[in-house]
Structure formats: C-alpha cells, structure tokens
Backbone as JSON, one array per atom type, in Angstrom:
{
  "sequence": "XXXXXXXXXXXXXXXXXXXXXXXXXXXXXXXXXXXXXXXXXXXXXXXXXXXXXXXXXXXXXXXXXXXXXXXXXXXXXXXXXXXXXXXXXXXXXXXX",
  "N": [[85.9, 89.99, 108.89], [89.35, 89.57, 109.38], [92.21, 89.42, 107.26], [95.52, 88.5, 106.53], [97.41, 89.23, 103.78], [99.92, 88.31, 101.67], [101.47, 89.56, 98.93], [103.14, 88.94, 95.97], [104.41, 90.38, 93.13], [104.8, 89.36, 89.84], [105.6, 90.34, 87.12], [105.78, 89.86, 83.56], [108.95, 90.03, 81.95], [109.02, 90.91, 79.37], [106.82, 92.51, 79.0], [105.19, 95.23, 77.47], [106.08, 98.63, 78.19], [104.04, 100.63, 78.19], [101.67, 99.15, 78.51], [102.21, 98.01, 81.0], [102.33, 100.33, 82.61], [99.69, 101.22, 82.39], [98.23, 99.14, 83.61], [99.3, 99.24, 86.2], [98.41, 101.78, 86.98], [95.61, 101.39, 87.05], [95.57, 99.47, 89.07], [96.51, 100.94, 91.3], [94.42, 102.84, 91.59], [92.24, 101.13, 92.16], [93.15, 99.89, 94.53], [93.36, 102.11, 96.24], [90.7, 102.9, 96.35], [89.56, 100.69, 97.67], [90.84, 101.03, 100.12], [89.7, 103.45, 100.97], [87.13, 102.51, 101.4], [87.54, 101.06, 103.65], [88.14, 98.39, 103.44], [90.63, 97.46, 102.55], [92.76, 97.56, 104.86], [95.42, 97.97, 105.77], [98.61, 98.47, 104.22], [101.82, 97.45, 103.41], [104.96, 97.89, 101.93], [107.38, 95.47, 101.06], [110.65, 95.9, 101.67], [112.91, 96.38, 99.02], [111.76, 94.55, 97.28], [109.24, 93.56, 94.85], [106.71, 93.44, 96.3], [104.14, 93.13, 98.76], [102.74, 93.34, 102.07], [99.63, 93.0, 103.36], [96.61, 93.96, 105.11], [93.35, 92.91, 105.06], [89.88, 93.59, 105.47], [87.24, 91.74, 105.31], [83.93, 90.47, 104.55], [83.72, 87.69, 104.43], [85.29, 84.59, 103.3], [84.6, 84.36, 100.58], [84.08, 87.02, 99.86], [86.65, 88.12, 100.22], [88.0, 86.71, 98.19], [86.69, 87.73, 95.93], [87.49, 90.44, 96.08], [90.32, 90.2, 95.85], [90.66, 88.89, 93.35], [89.76, 90.86, 91.75], [91.82, 92.65, 91.51], [93.81, 94.44, 89.26], [96.45, 93.57, 88.78], [96.29, 90.94, 89.48], [96.51, 88.57, 87.76], [99.27, 88.27, 87.61], [100.28, 87.73, 90.1], [101.57, 86.17, 93.03], [100.1, 84.85, 95.83], [99.78, 84.66, 99.38], [97.59, 83.78, 101.85], [96.41, 84.47, 105.09], [94.08, 83.82, 107.49], [92.95, 85.9, 110.14], [92.4, 86.4, 113.67], [91.09, 88.19, 116.47], [93.35, 88.96, 119.04], [93.32, 88.04, 122.46], [94.72, 89.72, 124.18], [94.89, 92.17, 122.99], [94.61, 95.72, 122.93], [93.24, 97.23, 121.17], [90.19, 98.22, 119.94], [89.21, 97.89, 117.37], [90.18, 95.57, 116.32], [88.88, 93.22, 115.05]],
  "CA": [[86.98, 89.08, 109.2], [90.63, 90.1, 108.93], [93.1, 88.51, 106.54], [96.83, 88.97, 106.11], [97.69, 88.76, 102.42], [101.25, 88.64, 101.15], [101.37, 89.57, 97.46], [104.37, 89.12, 95.2], [104.07, 90.66, 91.73], [105.74, 88.72, 88.92], [105.28, 90.79, 85.76], [106.7, 89.34, 82.53], [109.99, 90.99, 81.61], [108.8, 91.42, 78.01], [105.57, 93.28, 78.92], [105.43, 96.6, 77.01], [106.02, 99.65, 79.24], [102.74, 101.31, 78.19], [100.71, 98.21, 79.1], [102.55, 97.9, 82.42], [101.94, 101.58, 83.25], [98.22, 101.27, 82.45], [97.79, 98.16, 84.62], [99.69, 99.77, 87.51], [97.52, 102.91, 87.3], [94.33, 100.81, 87.46], [95.8, 98.8, 90.35], [96.58, 101.97, 92.33], [93.08, 103.39, 91.79], [91.43, 100.1, 92.8], [93.65, 99.72, 95.9], [93.0, 103.29, 97.04], [89.25, 102.85, 96.57], [89.34, 99.7, 98.73], [91.28, 101.64, 101.38], [88.66, 104.41, 101.37], [85.99, 101.73, 101.87], [88.0, 100.37, 104.86], [88.32, 96.97, 103.15], [92.08, 97.27, 102.56], [93.04, 98.35, 106.07], [96.84, 98.32, 105.87], [99.47, 97.96, 103.16], [103.24, 97.74, 103.62], [105.88, 97.36, 100.93], [108.52, 94.73, 101.56], [111.79, 96.64, 101.14], [113.76, 95.74, 98.04], [111.04, 93.55, 96.49], [107.95, 93.98, 94.31], [105.92, 92.61, 97.19], [103.56, 93.84, 99.89], [101.98, 92.61, 103.09], [98.43, 93.81, 103.56], [95.52, 93.47, 105.96], [92.04, 93.14, 104.48], [88.72, 93.37, 106.34], [86.19, 91.28, 104.39], [82.79, 89.8, 105.19], [83.97, 86.25, 104.5], [86.27, 84.13, 102.33], [84.13, 84.66, 99.22], [84.29, 88.45, 99.65], [88.08, 88.32, 100.02], [88.32, 86.19, 96.87], [86.18, 88.72, 94.98], [88.36, 91.62, 96.16], [91.66, 89.89, 95.34], [90.62, 88.6, 91.91], [89.48, 92.13, 91.08], [93.05, 93.42, 91.36], [94.31, 94.39, 87.89], [97.7, 92.79, 88.73], [96.03, 89.59, 89.98], [97.06, 87.46, 86.94], [100.72, 88.2, 87.75], [100.6, 87.74, 91.53], [101.58, 84.98, 93.9], [99.52, 85.32, 97.09], [99.64, 83.79, 100.54], [96.52, 84.35, 102.67], [96.32, 83.95, 106.45], [92.97, 84.39, 108.25], [93.36, 86.39, 111.46], [91.36, 86.67, 114.66], [91.51, 89.13, 117.52], [94.11, 88.39, 120.16], [92.67, 88.47, 123.69], [95.51, 90.75, 124.88], [94.91, 93.42, 122.23], [93.88, 96.84, 123.51], [92.59, 97.95, 120.07], [88.81, 97.78, 119.8], [88.87, 97.59, 115.96], [90.84, 94.31, 115.93], [87.87, 92.16, 115.07]],
  "C": [[88.27, 89.66, 108.62], [91.47, 89.0, 108.29], [94.43, 89.21, 106.31], [97.09, 88.38, 104.73], [99.07, 89.25, 102.01], [101.19, 88.48, 99.64], [102.73, 89.83, 96.85], [103.97, 89.28, 93.74], [105.19, 90.12, 90.85], [105.38, 89.08, 87.48], [106.27, 90.2, 84.76], [107.72, 90.42, 82.13], [109.78, 91.58, 80.22], [107.49, 92.2, 77.86], [105.9, 94.71, 78.48], [105.21, 97.62, 78.14], [104.65, 100.31, 79.33], [101.67, 100.43, 78.82], [100.94, 98.09, 80.6], [102.09, 99.15, 83.18], [100.43, 101.67, 83.41], [97.68, 100.33, 83.52], [98.11, 98.69, 86.02], [98.81, 100.95, 87.93], [96.15, 102.41, 87.74], [94.44, 100.14, 88.82], [95.8, 99.82, 91.49], [95.2, 102.54, 92.63], [92.18, 102.4, 92.54], [91.84, 99.94, 94.27], [93.25, 100.91, 96.77], [91.5, 103.35, 97.3], [88.92, 101.86, 97.68], [89.78, 100.23, 100.09], [90.26, 102.65, 101.88], [87.43, 103.71, 101.93], [86.3, 100.97, 103.17], [88.08, 98.85, 104.69], [89.8, 96.62, 103.19], [92.6, 98.14, 103.69], [94.48, 98.8, 106.19], [97.58, 97.75, 104.67], [100.9, 98.41, 103.45], [104.03, 97.13, 102.48], [106.97, 96.59, 101.65], [109.75, 95.34, 100.88], [112.6, 95.78, 100.17], [113.08, 94.7, 97.16], [109.76, 94.16, 95.91], [106.91, 93.12, 95.03], [105.33, 93.5, 98.28], [102.93, 92.86, 100.85], [100.83, 93.53, 103.47], [97.47, 93.14, 104.52], [94.21, 93.89, 105.31], [90.96, 92.84, 105.52], [87.54, 93.04, 105.42], [85.1, 90.53, 105.15], [83.08, 88.32, 105.43], [84.99, 85.89, 103.43], [85.87, 84.48, 100.9], [84.34, 86.14, 98.89], [85.77, 88.74, 99.42], [88.49, 87.86, 98.62], [87.88, 87.18, 95.79], [87.09, 89.95, 94.92], [89.71, 91.33, 95.51], [91.66, 89.61, 93.83], [90.26, 89.83, 91.09], [90.71, 92.99, 90.88], [93.55, 93.32, 89.92], [95.61, 93.6, 87.75], [97.51, 91.33, 89.13], [96.63, 88.48, 89.09], [98.57, 87.27, 87.1], [101.15, 88.2, 89.22], [100.65, 86.33, 92.1], [101.09, 85.51, 95.25], [99.53, 84.23, 98.14], [98.66, 84.48, 101.48], [96.51, 83.65, 104.02], [95.11, 84.61, 107.12], [93.45, 84.77, 109.65], [92.15, 86.5, 112.38], [91.96, 87.52, 115.77], [92.25, 88.38, 118.63], [93.5, 88.9, 121.46], [93.45, 89.55, 124.46], [95.52, 92.1, 124.15], [94.09, 94.49, 122.93], [93.12, 97.64, 122.44], [91.19, 97.38, 119.81], [88.46, 97.38, 118.35], [89.59, 96.35, 115.43], [89.82, 93.16, 115.94], [88.25, 91.0, 114.21]]
}
C-alpha cells in the first residue's frame, strides 16, 4: 500500500551540534536502507524548509507506523500521512 508522508523536522535550537550530527547520520543511513528495500520509494525536499514529502510502500498501516517510528528524527517530527491508491488513468504498472 502506498502512503504520502509529509515530514517537518523541528529540532530544538539548543540541541548540541555533535548530538544533532549523530542523529542526522543515523537518519540518513536508515532512510537509504529503506530506499534500497523499496519501502521508501520517493523523497523530495521542500525548498527552503526542513521538510520532505515522501512516498512509502508498506504492507499495511502497522508496517508504516513501524517504519516511521523507527526514524531517528521521529521524536522531533510533525507528520501528515495520506493513504494512496492507484488511479485508473495511470499508465505506470508499479502504482499499486
């Protein structure tokens, strides 16, 4: 099942740089692993903001919840989730 997830990161301004760098490094590794597994299908940065719009391909709602709560930046994120379904006019076979 496909989901559109809009993620806004709201890190505390007083977070130490070293801690922030370590969390961001873990986040990048986790996100890239999910992309290799074809779970995190697309990611786009929203220009000028610490925000992205992503497409996830998960088995179900519980799987998506597991994936999202596993993000190292999860405690500092505001998320909006929209379940998606294939549009009948789409010519792309992988739009399930």
